[in-house]
């Protein structure tokens, strides 16, 4: 990408980020009530006079605050804005978008509620007093973006004063991920942490926290060499020295990184771009581990490091390279475990437990679901897989229990967990409730060899905007169908920088050299379906969906997207004729799956757009196809076949049909967790379902809702979408021989991007399966 295009892309991103934060509601957070206020009695219970009862109970026993309030699941993300995200000291108010973002990560990854608190407290004393006074409100404190060395003093004093966990994530979150990567890198290299030489570039909060944790894990202080912009931390140095660096000071004549890098097994960079030169890397020990964590440009780029040392193992802070050191790998789950056992602190043992859990997960043989979350490929422990992906669904299931267990064993848990298997089972709900379900799909799309996606509605503003995003994000290679003069005018009108012939292919329906070939193929495929040669000529000139489907059929594109204009049924006829069904399904078994992503989590609906009144056989078939698609997201499907009858409570043709479909599924898909017929509330509440049918095959909360007919499915989908303000991904057309998706006129540009990523991953998996 040229420097001009790179600048334009950055400006586009900045504009999009401003729009994202402003609309439809400013900011990224809101407060929602967890109790209904539907009548006067509800009000009396929630406030006066009923609220007096929990108030007095907490006065008599403060521990009951965890039972009667949200404190046990509430964390404060606190900053004074003195060291924000590489932006520096921008002040507390300007730091608020970052703190809101951190709050969103807590909620999305671990279900933890957060108040972000930005305080005007540049002095240590004022910050300590302000934060300490908040203890009655919160179950934990996450300090964020506070400059060093003040951050050390603030955390140290708060930990001494407060009876709840205080955790400076910039220090300890980074340290935990780094330590896990180092343990695994050393294991792969056949080295012991007690014997290796470690050299740092950077001696700020994160670097020192990394070293302190490594020492706790067995590294020797005498083997650790610290350097920063003033050189080696040597005895007698006065520039930027403090008591936190003192343990690593050396009595040495060495003054620069070049003086100490020879024989180093580990390079830890938390400094600036380009610090580690290739010639320095040459002097490191065999199988060196390089953690180049400066962002956005590392101390050495991975390709440069590998050219200099092919045996090097490399970690960065970037998502576009393997081994990303990302704090989100740990901080939500560490707090999850600490809150759930009522920990009064996050101690060294809890941090070491998190390190070992993360390291062990990278070495663990992944389950089928986890493998699908890793772009459809099974990750193998080695140089390019030393730490798990931040989006591995198993992280919460490994880290939170390990942290909680360490808290119990070290005596800081005020509510020790008695039944860990039951606790882990409860944590499973977060695996399926993350609104970040699309992230693994996007990661897979970026690495997929099947990139060509053809868009029938290439003149539409939403498609043009989506095309620019998928090009910038390297998700797909777009092929647009549209008249060149119209596309050019609209690109200029919308201020888009992409250009046909350079950034994407443009098919002109009025003048395409493949016109005769397309007509011949359409006549061949549709000749016995009422399509005459004359009709075929007209359709190839006027029906963009037909052109797109023919391009996919001729292997000129890997997937197609259509449906932004016109009726769904018309597009479906073209797709059914020209793409057809997979060999293992019939044309009648095509169906559509819709995914809704809301603050409550992710749920799938089927069949939402195709079959008006499916038979029991068709319902069973569409359920199996839907389950197959859901697994692409790294989610294990839990299907509920819905009815107005609840486990035989009513007899009607519709209820009997759903009951029969459930029996067919038990026979044809015995490994699919599925049951029916049942009410929707039974599907979504295990407690309610257990009261009605304790022997149900479905456990937990259903994430795939299967409806008896199109009326029920489409009405439920559109109602829930509007009421929950949910993001709709789909409809996802199931059962086609090649990826083909028919969207709806209400789809947004964002929705097109989502479906593009999904189509790319689907195409890649089809090719891999042969």
XYZ file of C-alpha atoms in Angstrom:
770
model
C 0.000 0.000 0.000
C 1.435 3.380 -0.979
C 2.079 6.032 1.649
C -0.803 8.097 0.250
C -3.192 5.145 0.427
C -1.921 4.306 3.903
C -2.661 7.853 5.044
C -6.130 7.703 3.480
C -6.828 4.377 5.160
C -5.787 5.833 8.522
C -8.041 8.841 8.034
C -10.929 6.562 7.037
C -10.385 4.526 10.195
C -10.308 7.649 12.351
C -13.527 8.939 10.792
C -15.203 5.564 11.251
C -14.047 5.408 14.877
C -15.504 8.848 15.609
C -18.816 7.821 14.028
C -18.776 4.504 15.921
C -18.330 6.259 19.252
C -20.971 8.919 18.565
C -23.888 6.944 17.088
C -26.506 5.784 17.821
C -25.699 6.713 21.435
C -22.504 8.476 22.525
C -20.023 6.156 24.228
C -19.820 2.381 24.540
C -21.563 1.709 27.862
C -24.937 2.001 29.505
C -26.516 0.885 32.785
C -29.357 -1.605 32.706
C -31.613 -2.735 35.526
C -31.398 -6.419 36.458
C -34.764 -6.491 38.228
C -38.208 -5.733 36.808
C -40.120 -2.656 37.914
C -43.493 -3.634 36.535
C -45.779 -2.662 39.389
C -46.003 -0.888 42.722
C -44.789 -3.929 44.655
C -41.663 -4.193 42.503
C -40.939 -0.559 43.298
C -41.479 -1.180 46.996
C -39.039 -4.095 46.917
C -36.403 -2.267 44.877
C -36.493 0.943 46.887
C -38.401 2.142 49.919
C -39.436 0.427 52.128
C -38.173 -2.996 50.987
C -34.576 -1.944 50.384
C -34.096 -1.507 54.128
C -33.913 -5.275 54.600
C -30.738 -5.871 52.527
C -29.214 -2.664 53.919
C -29.571 -3.929 57.482
C -28.399 -7.400 56.513
C -25.192 -5.934 55.064
C -24.716 -3.729 58.146
C -24.853 -6.820 60.320
C -22.701 -8.950 57.979
C -20.758 -7.061 55.291
C -20.060 -10.305 53.422
C -23.732 -10.467 52.407
C -23.139 -7.524 50.055
C -22.126 -10.234 47.574
C -25.613 -11.737 47.916
C -27.746 -8.606 47.817
C -25.826 -6.202 45.523
C -23.819 -6.283 42.325
C -20.556 -5.494 44.136
C -19.134 -9.012 43.745
C -19.281 -8.650 39.950
C -18.315 -4.984 39.720
C -14.836 -3.696 38.858
C -13.583 -0.139 38.625
C -11.300 0.676 35.692
C -9.452 3.726 36.977
C -6.986 6.068 35.278
C -5.592 9.554 35.682
C -4.778 9.643 31.964
C -1.046 10.105 32.489
C 0.160 7.343 30.111
C -2.547 6.432 27.635
C -2.145 3.897 24.841
C 0.998 5.408 23.420
C -0.757 8.799 23.388
C 1.063 9.893 26.512
C -0.246 12.219 29.204
C -3.509 13.316 27.598
C -5.375 13.743 30.871
C -8.285 11.920 32.505
C -11.121 13.217 30.312
C -9.381 12.311 27.045
C -8.648 8.850 28.450
C -12.342 8.039 28.916
C -12.865 6.319 25.514
C -9.998 3.955 26.338
C -11.394 3.154 29.776
C -14.855 2.555 28.317
C -13.197 0.216 25.824
C -11.534 -1.691 28.653
C -14.910 -1.975 30.350
C -16.412 -3.480 27.202
C -13.671 -6.129 27.101
C -14.375 -7.099 30.721
C -18.042 -7.537 29.899
C -17.663 -9.287 26.569
C -14.998 -11.769 27.601
C -15.965 -12.550 31.189
C -19.366 -11.059 31.983
C -17.907 -8.584 34.508
C -19.643 -5.246 35.038
C -17.436 -2.171 35.080
C -17.630 1.495 35.946
C -14.863 3.428 34.245
C -13.589 6.166 36.537
C -11.293 8.894 35.266
C -9.885 10.993 38.088
C -8.102 14.316 38.103
C -5.299 13.118 40.371
C -1.805 13.654 38.968
C -0.260 13.384 42.456
C 0.271 10.003 44.089
C -1.303 10.958 47.420
C -4.470 12.303 45.835
C -4.876 9.260 43.609
C -4.366 6.821 46.461
C -6.868 8.614 48.689
C -9.461 8.838 45.916
C -9.226 5.196 44.884
C -9.069 3.839 48.417
C -12.306 5.638 49.261
C -14.122 3.655 46.567
C -13.675 0.271 48.240
C -17.291 -0.092 49.447
C -18.543 0.135 45.858
C -16.368 -2.401 44.050
C -15.242 -6.008 44.138
C -11.958 -5.134 42.426
C -9.837 -2.277 41.083
C -8.150 -2.315 37.671
C -5.602 0.504 37.436
C -4.924 1.597 33.886
C -2.627 3.925 31.940
C -0.781 5.514 34.866
C 2.772 6.590 34.122
C 5.835 5.042 35.737
C 7.264 5.173 38.306
C 4.185 6.661 40.020
C 2.143 3.578 39.075
C 4.351 1.360 41.272
C 3.825 3.542 44.326
C 0.085 3.906 43.726
C -0.486 0.174 43.403
C 1.762 -0.706 46.330
C -0.018 1.685 48.697
C -3.508 0.712 47.538
C -2.787 -2.995 47.945
C -1.663 -2.330 51.506
C -4.805 -0.338 52.327
C -7.615 -2.109 50.483
C -9.303 -5.440 51.119
C -10.186 -6.075 47.479
C -7.965 -6.948 44.482
C -5.938 -4.051 43.061
C -4.353 -4.892 39.725
C -2.367 -2.598 37.429
C -2.990 -4.351 34.130
C -0.298 -2.484 32.196
C 2.198 -4.151 34.511
C 0.826 -7.507 35.464
C -1.367 -8.351 32.472
C 1.582 -7.963 30.134
C 3.839 -9.812 32.585
C 1.536 -12.820 32.760
C 1.321 -13.251 28.975
C 5.060 -12.651 28.555
C 5.880 -15.197 31.258
C 3.645 -17.815 29.630
C 5.312 -17.225 26.269
C 8.777 -17.459 27.822
C 8.002 -20.680 29.683
C 6.729 -22.288 26.492
C 9.526 -20.888 24.334
C 12.130 -22.239 26.730
C 10.413 -25.596 26.877
C 10.437 -25.842 23.086
C 14.115 -24.851 23.042
C 14.972 -27.363 25.756
C 16.116 -24.697 28.222
C 15.426 -24.050 31.903
C 14.210 -20.676 33.168
C 16.745 -20.809 36.009
C 19.658 -21.003 33.582
C 18.803 -18.580 30.781
C 20.146 -15.098 30.157
C 17.424 -12.461 29.786
C 18.043 -9.011 28.291
C 15.452 -6.243 28.227
C 15.077 -3.126 26.151
C 12.864 -0.882 28.235
C 12.579 -0.599 31.979
C 9.114 0.800 32.516
C 6.223 -0.599 34.508
C 5.479 -3.505 32.180
C 9.113 -4.560 31.732
C 9.868 -4.583 35.464
C 6.640 -6.447 36.232
C 7.642 -9.069 33.632
C 11.042 -9.518 35.262
C 9.622 -9.708 38.775
C 7.172 -12.405 37.722
C 9.882 -14.351 35.907
C 11.961 -14.263 39.078
C 8.962 -15.674 40.959
C 8.882 -18.452 38.361
C 12.549 -19.324 38.877
C 14.631 -16.920 36.778
C 17.867 -15.749 38.457
C 18.362 -12.022 39.046
C 22.037 -12.365 38.200
C 21.061 -13.606 34.723
C 18.854 -10.592 33.964
C 20.230 -7.505 32.223
C 18.100 -4.360 32.037
C 18.612 -1.650 29.416
C 16.589 1.421 28.504
C 17.111 4.671 26.597
C 19.966 5.552 28.982
C 21.651 2.195 28.391
C 22.407 -0.576 30.862
C 21.158 -0.273 34.429
C 24.630 -0.259 35.993
C 25.880 0.507 39.459
C 26.338 4.241 39.826
C 23.916 5.318 37.097
C 21.698 8.248 38.086
C 19.520 8.879 34.999
C 15.964 7.558 35.517
C 16.898 5.177 38.299
C 14.531 4.257 41.108
C 14.127 1.610 43.785
C 12.119 -0.681 41.496
C 15.054 -1.016 39.103
C 17.592 -1.512 41.894
C 17.361 -5.342 42.075
C 18.564 -5.574 38.482
C 21.461 -3.114 38.657
C 24.798 -4.679 37.658
C 28.329 -3.800 38.677
C 29.600 -3.783 35.108
C 31.472 -1.816 32.471
C 28.769 -2.634 29.921
C 26.788 0.420 28.851
C 24.658 -0.475 25.804
C 22.330 -3.179 24.571
C 25.066 -4.288 22.175
C 27.385 -4.836 25.152
C 25.054 -7.307 26.885
C 23.118 -9.081 24.112
C 25.759 -11.748 23.422
C 24.605 -15.193 24.536
C 21.135 -13.986 25.547
C 18.430 -16.630 25.400
C 15.566 -14.151 25.746
C 15.188 -10.613 24.429
C 12.300 -8.727 26.029
C 11.466 -5.510 24.208
C 9.031 -3.002 25.647
C 10.666 0.069 24.212
C 10.722 1.473 20.669
C 10.742 0.486 17.012
C 13.958 -0.840 15.507
C 15.949 -1.136 18.739
C 17.055 -4.729 18.089
C 19.248 -4.667 14.994
C 19.706 -7.877 12.965
C 23.426 -7.869 13.707
C 22.675 -7.885 17.451
C 20.298 -10.778 17.052
C 23.122 -12.727 15.440
C 24.935 -12.770 18.797
C 22.086 -14.323 20.801
C 22.152 -17.941 21.979
C 20.779 -20.825 19.858
C 16.973 -20.880 19.493
C 16.595 -17.360 20.889
C 13.225 -16.127 22.052
C 12.497 -12.574 20.885
C 9.587 -10.683 22.429
C 9.441 -7.470 20.396
C 6.415 -5.833 21.945
C 6.690 -2.178 20.935
C 3.531 -1.039 19.110
C 2.701 -0.437 16.371
C 6.244 -1.161 15.099
C 8.218 -3.777 17.072
C 11.865 -3.568 18.109
C 12.506 -5.856 15.149
C 10.007 -6.969 12.512
C 9.426 -10.737 12.475
C 10.508 -11.176 8.864
C 13.756 -9.306 9.571
C 14.382 -11.402 12.683
C 13.805 -14.662 10.826
C 16.114 -13.617 8.014
C 18.873 -12.952 10.556
C 18.118 -15.958 12.778
C 15.923 -18.660 11.226
C 15.937 -20.485 14.567
C 14.417 -17.541 16.443
C 10.996 -17.704 18.110
C 9.224 -14.353 17.859
C 6.367 -12.712 19.750
C 4.938 -9.261 19.053
C 2.063 -7.153 20.298
C 0.427 -7.183 16.864
C -2.525 -9.264 15.740
C -1.163 -9.762 12.211
C 1.722 -11.970 13.399
C 1.759 -15.247 15.356
C 2.238 -15.182 19.147
C 0.412 -11.941 19.906
C 1.057 -10.726 23.457
C -2.330 -9.217 24.261
C -3.487 -8.417 27.784
C -7.012 -9.514 26.946
C -5.630 -13.055 27.137
C -5.705 -12.800 30.889
C -7.135 -9.781 32.710
C -10.877 -10.594 32.256
C -10.349 -14.151 33.456
C -8.050 -13.270 36.360
C -10.699 -10.895 37.690
C -13.404 -13.493 36.969
C -11.664 -16.022 39.193
C -10.799 -13.440 41.858
C -14.339 -12.061 42.055
C -15.995 -15.468 42.109
C -14.112 -16.536 45.223
C -14.258 -13.103 46.871
C -10.474 -12.667 46.769
C -9.101 -9.874 48.932
C -6.060 -9.525 46.675
C -4.448 -10.815 43.485
C -1.216 -12.264 44.836
C 1.873 -13.748 43.199
C 0.518 -17.275 43.448
C -2.645 -16.265 41.561
C -0.575 -14.596 38.844
C 1.684 -17.639 38.545
C -1.388 -19.862 38.315
C -2.606 -17.743 35.400
C 0.802 -18.007 33.721
C 0.836 -21.776 33.975
C -2.772 -22.091 32.812
C -2.081 -19.993 29.689
C 1.150 -21.849 28.939
C -0.539 -25.233 29.386
C -3.406 -24.270 27.083
C -0.982 -23.621 24.214
C 0.452 -27.108 24.715
C -2.954 -28.732 25.068
C -4.405 -30.691 22.186
C -7.357 -28.552 21.109
C -10.899 -29.811 20.986
C -12.812 -29.707 17.698
C -14.589 -26.537 18.774
C -11.337 -24.838 19.760
C -9.703 -25.875 16.490
C -12.515 -24.238 14.570
C -12.007 -21.072 16.580
C -8.410 -21.068 15.292
C -9.332 -20.339 11.682
C -10.319 -23.920 11.017
C -6.751 -25.174 11.493
C -5.496 -27.092 14.483
C -2.743 -25.065 16.153
C 0.343 -27.053 17.076
C 2.638 -26.088 19.936
C 5.841 -24.688 18.486
C 7.666 -21.511 17.437
C 4.537 -19.982 15.887
C 2.219 -21.099 18.670
C 3.713 -20.368 22.076
C 0.615 -18.661 23.495
C -3.080 -19.119 22.709
C -5.151 -16.749 20.635
C -6.965 -14.069 22.670
C -10.169 -15.518 21.242
C -9.655 -19.118 22.303
C -12.983 -20.003 23.960
C -11.221 -22.172 26.538
C -9.265 -19.338 28.178
C -11.929 -18.564 30.766
C -12.316 -22.272 31.543
C -8.609 -22.612 32.338
C -7.541 -19.279 33.828
C -10.467 -18.350 36.095
C -10.537 -21.704 37.967
C -6.730 -21.721 38.286
C -6.773 -18.221 39.770
C -9.675 -19.009 42.086
C -8.003 -22.226 43.254
C -4.752 -20.369 43.994
C -6.716 -17.754 45.949
C -8.364 -20.494 48.008
C -5.065 -22.275 48.652
C -3.281 -19.074 49.733
C -6.043 -17.947 52.074
C -7.169 -14.770 50.286
C -10.559 -16.162 49.165
C -13.372 -14.899 51.372
C -15.901 -17.113 49.564
C -13.906 -20.252 48.719
C -15.262 -22.344 45.853
C -16.270 -25.746 47.177
C -17.174 -27.509 43.919
C -14.765 -26.668 41.100
C -16.378 -28.957 38.465
C -19.688 -27.166 39.053
C -17.904 -23.805 38.912
C -16.293 -24.670 35.566
C -19.678 -25.752 34.267
C -21.086 -22.314 35.174
C -18.210 -20.629 33.366
C -19.190 -22.377 30.164
C -21.910 -19.784 29.663
C -19.284 -17.168 28.834
C -17.845 -19.336 26.074
C -21.105 -18.968 24.187
C -22.130 -15.464 25.221
C -19.274 -13.426 23.839
C -20.427 -10.786 21.382
C -16.996 -11.174 19.796
C -18.120 -14.333 18.038
C -17.201 -12.914 14.607
C -13.561 -12.292 15.529
C -12.304 -15.839 14.807
C -14.165 -15.709 11.484
C -12.377 -12.497 10.497
C -9.032 -13.939 11.568
C -9.672 -17.011 9.432
C -10.764 -14.904 6.451
C -7.530 -12.895 6.554
C -5.433 -16.041 6.167
C -7.719 -17.801 3.703
C -6.527 -18.597 0.166
C -10.141 -18.437 -1.071
C -10.582 -14.695 -1.330
C -12.725 -13.914 -4.383
C -16.206 -12.750 -3.401
C -18.566 -11.463 -6.087
C -21.224 -8.899 -5.157
C -24.312 -8.731 -7.356
C -25.249 -5.250 -6.124
C -21.951 -3.588 -6.983
C -23.448 -0.137 -7.510
C -25.012 0.017 -4.041
C -23.371 2.435 -1.583
C -23.316 -0.218 1.130
C -21.450 -2.677 -1.095
C -18.940 -0.015 -2.159
C -18.246 0.913 1.449
C -18.010 -2.757 2.430
C -15.613 -3.390 -0.459
C -13.244 -0.729 0.830
C -13.277 -2.301 4.304
C -12.658 -5.863 3.077
C -9.775 -4.612 0.921
C -8.225 -2.594 3.763
C -8.631 -5.479 6.194
C -7.435 -8.055 3.611
C -10.577 -10.104 4.168
C -11.438 -10.691 0.516
C -10.757 -9.769 -3.100
C -14.020 -8.154 -4.222
C -15.564 -8.589 -7.656
C -18.361 -6.082 -8.205
C -21.114 -6.206 -10.807
C -22.052 -2.740 -11.968
C -21.896 -0.164 -14.726
C -18.448 1.480 -14.711
C -19.715 5.051 -15.067
C -22.184 4.600 -12.198
C -19.588 2.981 -9.930
C -17.015 5.715 -10.659
C -19.485 8.503 -9.902
C -20.604 6.893 -6.649
C -17.073 6.185 -5.448
C -16.306 9.891 -5.825
C -19.623 10.938 -4.256
C -19.024 8.815 -1.145
C -15.354 9.812 -0.869
C -14.075 6.253 -1.292
C -10.500 5.749 -2.486
C -10.778 2.275 -4.060
C -10.748 2.112 -7.854
C -11.942 -0.558 -10.325
C -9.203 -2.429 -12.138
C -6.720 -1.527 -9.411
C -8.313 -2.531 -6.122
C -11.175 -4.700 -7.358
C -12.521 -6.321 -10.518
C -15.626 -4.776 -12.055
C -17.995 -6.772 -14.283
C -20.017 -4.554 -16.599
C -23.340 -6.314 -17.251
C -23.821 -4.242 -20.419
C -20.477 -5.174 -21.971
C -18.633 -8.232 -20.701
C -16.426 -10.437 -22.917
C -17.804 -13.551 -21.207
C -21.384 -12.697 -22.172
C -21.804 -15.504 -24.722
C -20.202 -18.072 -22.429
C -22.552 -17.037 -19.622
C -25.581 -17.273 -21.917
C -24.561 -20.746 -23.091
C -24.092 -21.991 -19.516
C -27.406 -20.501 -18.372
C -29.200 -22.117 -21.314
C -27.587 -25.462 -20.489
C -28.533 -25.300 -16.826
C -32.001 -23.799 -17.266
C -33.103 -25.228 -20.588
C -35.338 -27.769 -18.921
C -36.529 -25.213 -16.361
C -38.234 -22.907 -18.847
C -35.258 -20.693 -19.746
C -35.034 -20.248 -23.514
C -31.904 -18.911 -25.256
C -33.636 -15.556 -25.708
C -34.581 -15.428 -22.037
C -31.025 -16.396 -21.101
C -29.620 -13.490 -23.132
C -31.947 -11.070 -21.365
C -31.192 -12.448 -17.900
C -27.403 -12.232 -18.349
C -27.796 -8.576 -19.337
C -30.252 -7.602 -16.589
C -30.051 -10.006 -13.635
C -26.937 -9.320 -11.539
C -27.653 -12.302 -9.292
C -27.603 -14.559 -12.342
C -24.227 -13.151 -13.408
C -22.806 -13.653 -9.910
C -24.070 -17.227 -9.689
C -22.667 -18.072 -13.136
C -19.285 -16.619 -12.150
C -19.187 -18.842 -9.072
C -20.316 -21.829 -11.125
C -17.453 -21.171 -13.594
C -14.922 -20.916 -10.702
C -14.312 -17.239 -11.452
C -15.308 -16.420 -7.869
C -15.202 -18.403 -4.626
C -18.451 -17.069 -3.130
C -21.296 -14.706 -3.946
C -23.419 -12.186 -2.085
C -26.679 -10.758 -3.420
C -30.141 -9.684 -2.301
C -29.756 -6.005 -1.424
C -32.489 -5.175 -3.931
C -35.561 -7.150 -4.896
C -37.400 -10.031 -3.329
C -35.619 -12.833 -1.496
C -37.645 -15.482 -3.359
C -36.466 -14.249 -6.773
C -32.813 -14.384 -5.765
C -33.365 -17.810 -4.207
C -34.742 -19.168 -7.491
C -31.607 -18.079 -9.326
C -29.270 -19.472 -6.674
C -31.161 -22.783 -6.490
C -31.003 -23.173 -10.267
C -27.409 -22.110 -10.898
C -25.572 -23.018 -7.688
C -27.856 -25.788 -6.523
C -27.714 -27.914 -3.433
C -24.844 -29.942 -2.077
C -24.842 -33.576 -3.197
C -25.877 -34.708 0.287
C -29.019 -32.536 0.438
C -31.992 -31.925 -1.828
C -33.135 -28.621 -3.309
C -36.045 -28.603 -0.885
C -33.625 -28.761 2.027
C -32.088 -25.322 1.400
C -32.731 -23.182 4.437
C -31.541 -19.982 6.068
C -29.865 -19.476 9.409
C -29.767 -16.114 11.184
C -27.492 -15.087 14.022
C -28.344 -12.343 16.495
C -25.596 -10.763 18.598
C -26.821 -8.720 21.545
C -25.702 -7.722 25.019
C -27.246 -10.991 26.184
C -25.051 -13.077 23.914
C -25.364 -14.981 20.635
C -28.363 -16.985 19.467
C -29.157 -18.619 16.101
C -32.592 -18.899 14.454
C -33.675 -21.266 11.669
C -35.300 -21.436 9.141
C -35.853 -17.696 8.864
C -36.267 -17.067 5.124
C -36.753 -20.122 2.878
C -39.178 -22.975 3.619
C -42.722 -21.879 4.454
C -43.942 -25.054 6.136
C -41.170 -27.647 6.401
C -41.802 -31.316 7.072
C -40.281 -33.127 10.034
C -37.586 -34.511 7.696
C -36.778 -31.030 6.420
C -36.634 -29.629 9.960
C -34.191 -32.340 10.961
C -32.074 -31.665 7.849
C -31.993 -27.883 8.376
C -31.093 -28.383 12.045
C -28.084 -30.510 11.103
C -27.016 -27.984 8.457
C -27.399 -25.169 10.973
C -25.352 -27.053 13.569
C -22.596 -27.557 10.984
C -22.557 -23.799 10.258
C -22.550 -22.839 13.936
C -19.443 -24.926 14.494
C -17.626 -22.647 12.008
C -17.833 -19.983 14.714
C -16.110 -22.228 17.231
C -19.410 -22.723 19.069
C -20.880 -26.091 19.979
C -24.575 -26.020 18.971
C -27.327 -26.658 21.470
C -30.575 -27.024 19.533
C -34.116 -26.582 20.813
C -37.049 -27.528 18.576
C -39.735 -25.008 19.459
C -43.487 -25.365 19.639
C -46.518 -24.122 21.533
C -46.410 -27.618 23.059
C -43.965 -28.216 25.908
C -42.709 -31.816 25.985
C -46.037 -33.316 24.953
C -48.313 -30.870 26.769
C -50.411 -30.318 23.620
C -51.315 -32.431 20.591
C -51.482 -30.791 17.187
C -49.985 -31.421 13.732
C -47.339 -28.748 14.365
C -46.347 -30.153 17.769
C -46.245 -33.707 16.437
C -44.067 -32.530 13.549
C -41.497 -31.024 15.907
C -41.618 -34.112 18.128
C -40.992 -36.321 15.099
C -38.112 -34.071 13.963
C -36.500 -34.485 17.389
C -36.758 -38.267 17.041
C -35.175 -38.148 13.581
C -32.311 -36.069 14.971
C -31.743 -38.505 17.821
C -31.275 -41.208 15.221
C -29.342 -39.295 12.516
C -27.288 -36.918 14.680
C -26.821 -38.644 18.048
C -23.878 -36.394 18.965
C -25.897 -33.195 18.522
C -27.196 -31.818 21.813
C -30.835 -31.355 20.869
C -34.321 -31.781 22.275
C -37.932 -30.836 21.627
C -40.682 -30.061 21.283
C -40.564 -27.262 23.859
C -41.515 -23.684 24.658
C -38.975 -20.949 23.906
C -38.632 -20.070 27.593
C -37.815 -23.706 28.368
C -35.146 -23.598 25.676
C -33.486 -20.533 27.214
C -33.796 -21.476 30.895
C -32.353 -24.722 32.168
C -34.002 -24.195 35.561
C -37.441 -23.946 33.977
C -36.767 -26.888 31.665
C -35.617 -29.052 34.582
C -38.892 -28.439 36.417
C -40.833 -29.636 33.395
C -38.569 -32.383 32.076
C -35.531 -33.205 34.220
C -34.471 -35.865 31.691
C -34.097 -33.498 28.750
C -31.138 -34.211 26.432
C -30.492 -30.466 26.240
C -28.252 -29.021 28.947
C -27.692 -25.359 29.716
C -29.096 -22.656 27.473
C -30.026 -23.401 23.856
C -28.163 -21.354 21.265
C -29.972 -22.710 18.193
C -33.739 -22.133 18.082
C -35.508 -24.229 15.440
C -39.027 -23.100 14.498
C -41.942 -25.123 13.107
C -42.564 -22.801 10.140
C -41.383 -19.666 8.386
C -44.044 -17.459 9.996
C -42.840 -18.264 13.505
C -39.140 -18.023 12.670
C -39.236 -14.738 10.772
C -41.589 -13.032 13.207
C -39.470 -14.111 16.192
C -36.258 -13.011 14.462
C -37.428 -9.533 13.537
C -39.156 -8.959 16.880
C -36.174 -10.007 18.992
C -33.777 -8.086 16.753
C -35.736 -4.869 17.252
C -36.471 -5.310 20.948
C -32.901 -6.276 21.877
C -31.236 -3.849 19.451
C -29.296 -6.886 18.248
C -26.872 -7.144 15.345
C -28.186 -9.506 12.683
C -25.646 -11.631 10.819
C -27.296 -13.327 7.874
C -29.397 -14.758 6.528
C -26.821 -17.512 6.026
C -28.037 -19.742 3.227
C -27.505 -23.398 4.125
C -27.169 -26.433 1.901
C -25.826 -24.780 -1.279
C -23.154 -26.511 -3.326
C -20.949 -23.399 -3.133
C -21.075 -20.390 -0.783
C -23.953 -18.143 -1.853
C -25.734 -15.778 0.485
C -28.869 -13.756 -0.116
C -29.006 -10.739 2.176
C -32.006 -8.487 2.741
C -32.657 -4.868 1.711
C -32.265 -3.744 5.335
C -28.664 -4.988 5.589
C -26.002 -2.458 6.544
C -22.472 -2.096 5.185
C -21.260 -3.665 8.431
C -23.560 -6.632 7.819
C -22.124 -7.089 4.325
C -18.594 -7.141 5.733
C -19.631 -9.788 8.289
C -21.191 -11.973 5.598
C -18.152 -11.512 3.359
C -15.846 -12.871 6.056
C -18.184 -15.787 6.660
C -18.411 -16.563 2.945
C -14.610 -16.531 2.585
C -14.145 -18.947 5.494
C -16.895 -21.218 4.171
C -15.264 -21.276 0.720
C -11.856 -22.095 2.197
C -13.244 -24.942 4.269
C -15.107 -26.350 1.270
C -11.853 -26.373 -0.724
C -9.937 -27.974 2.132
C -12.555 -30.728 2.359
C -12.162 -31.374 -1.370
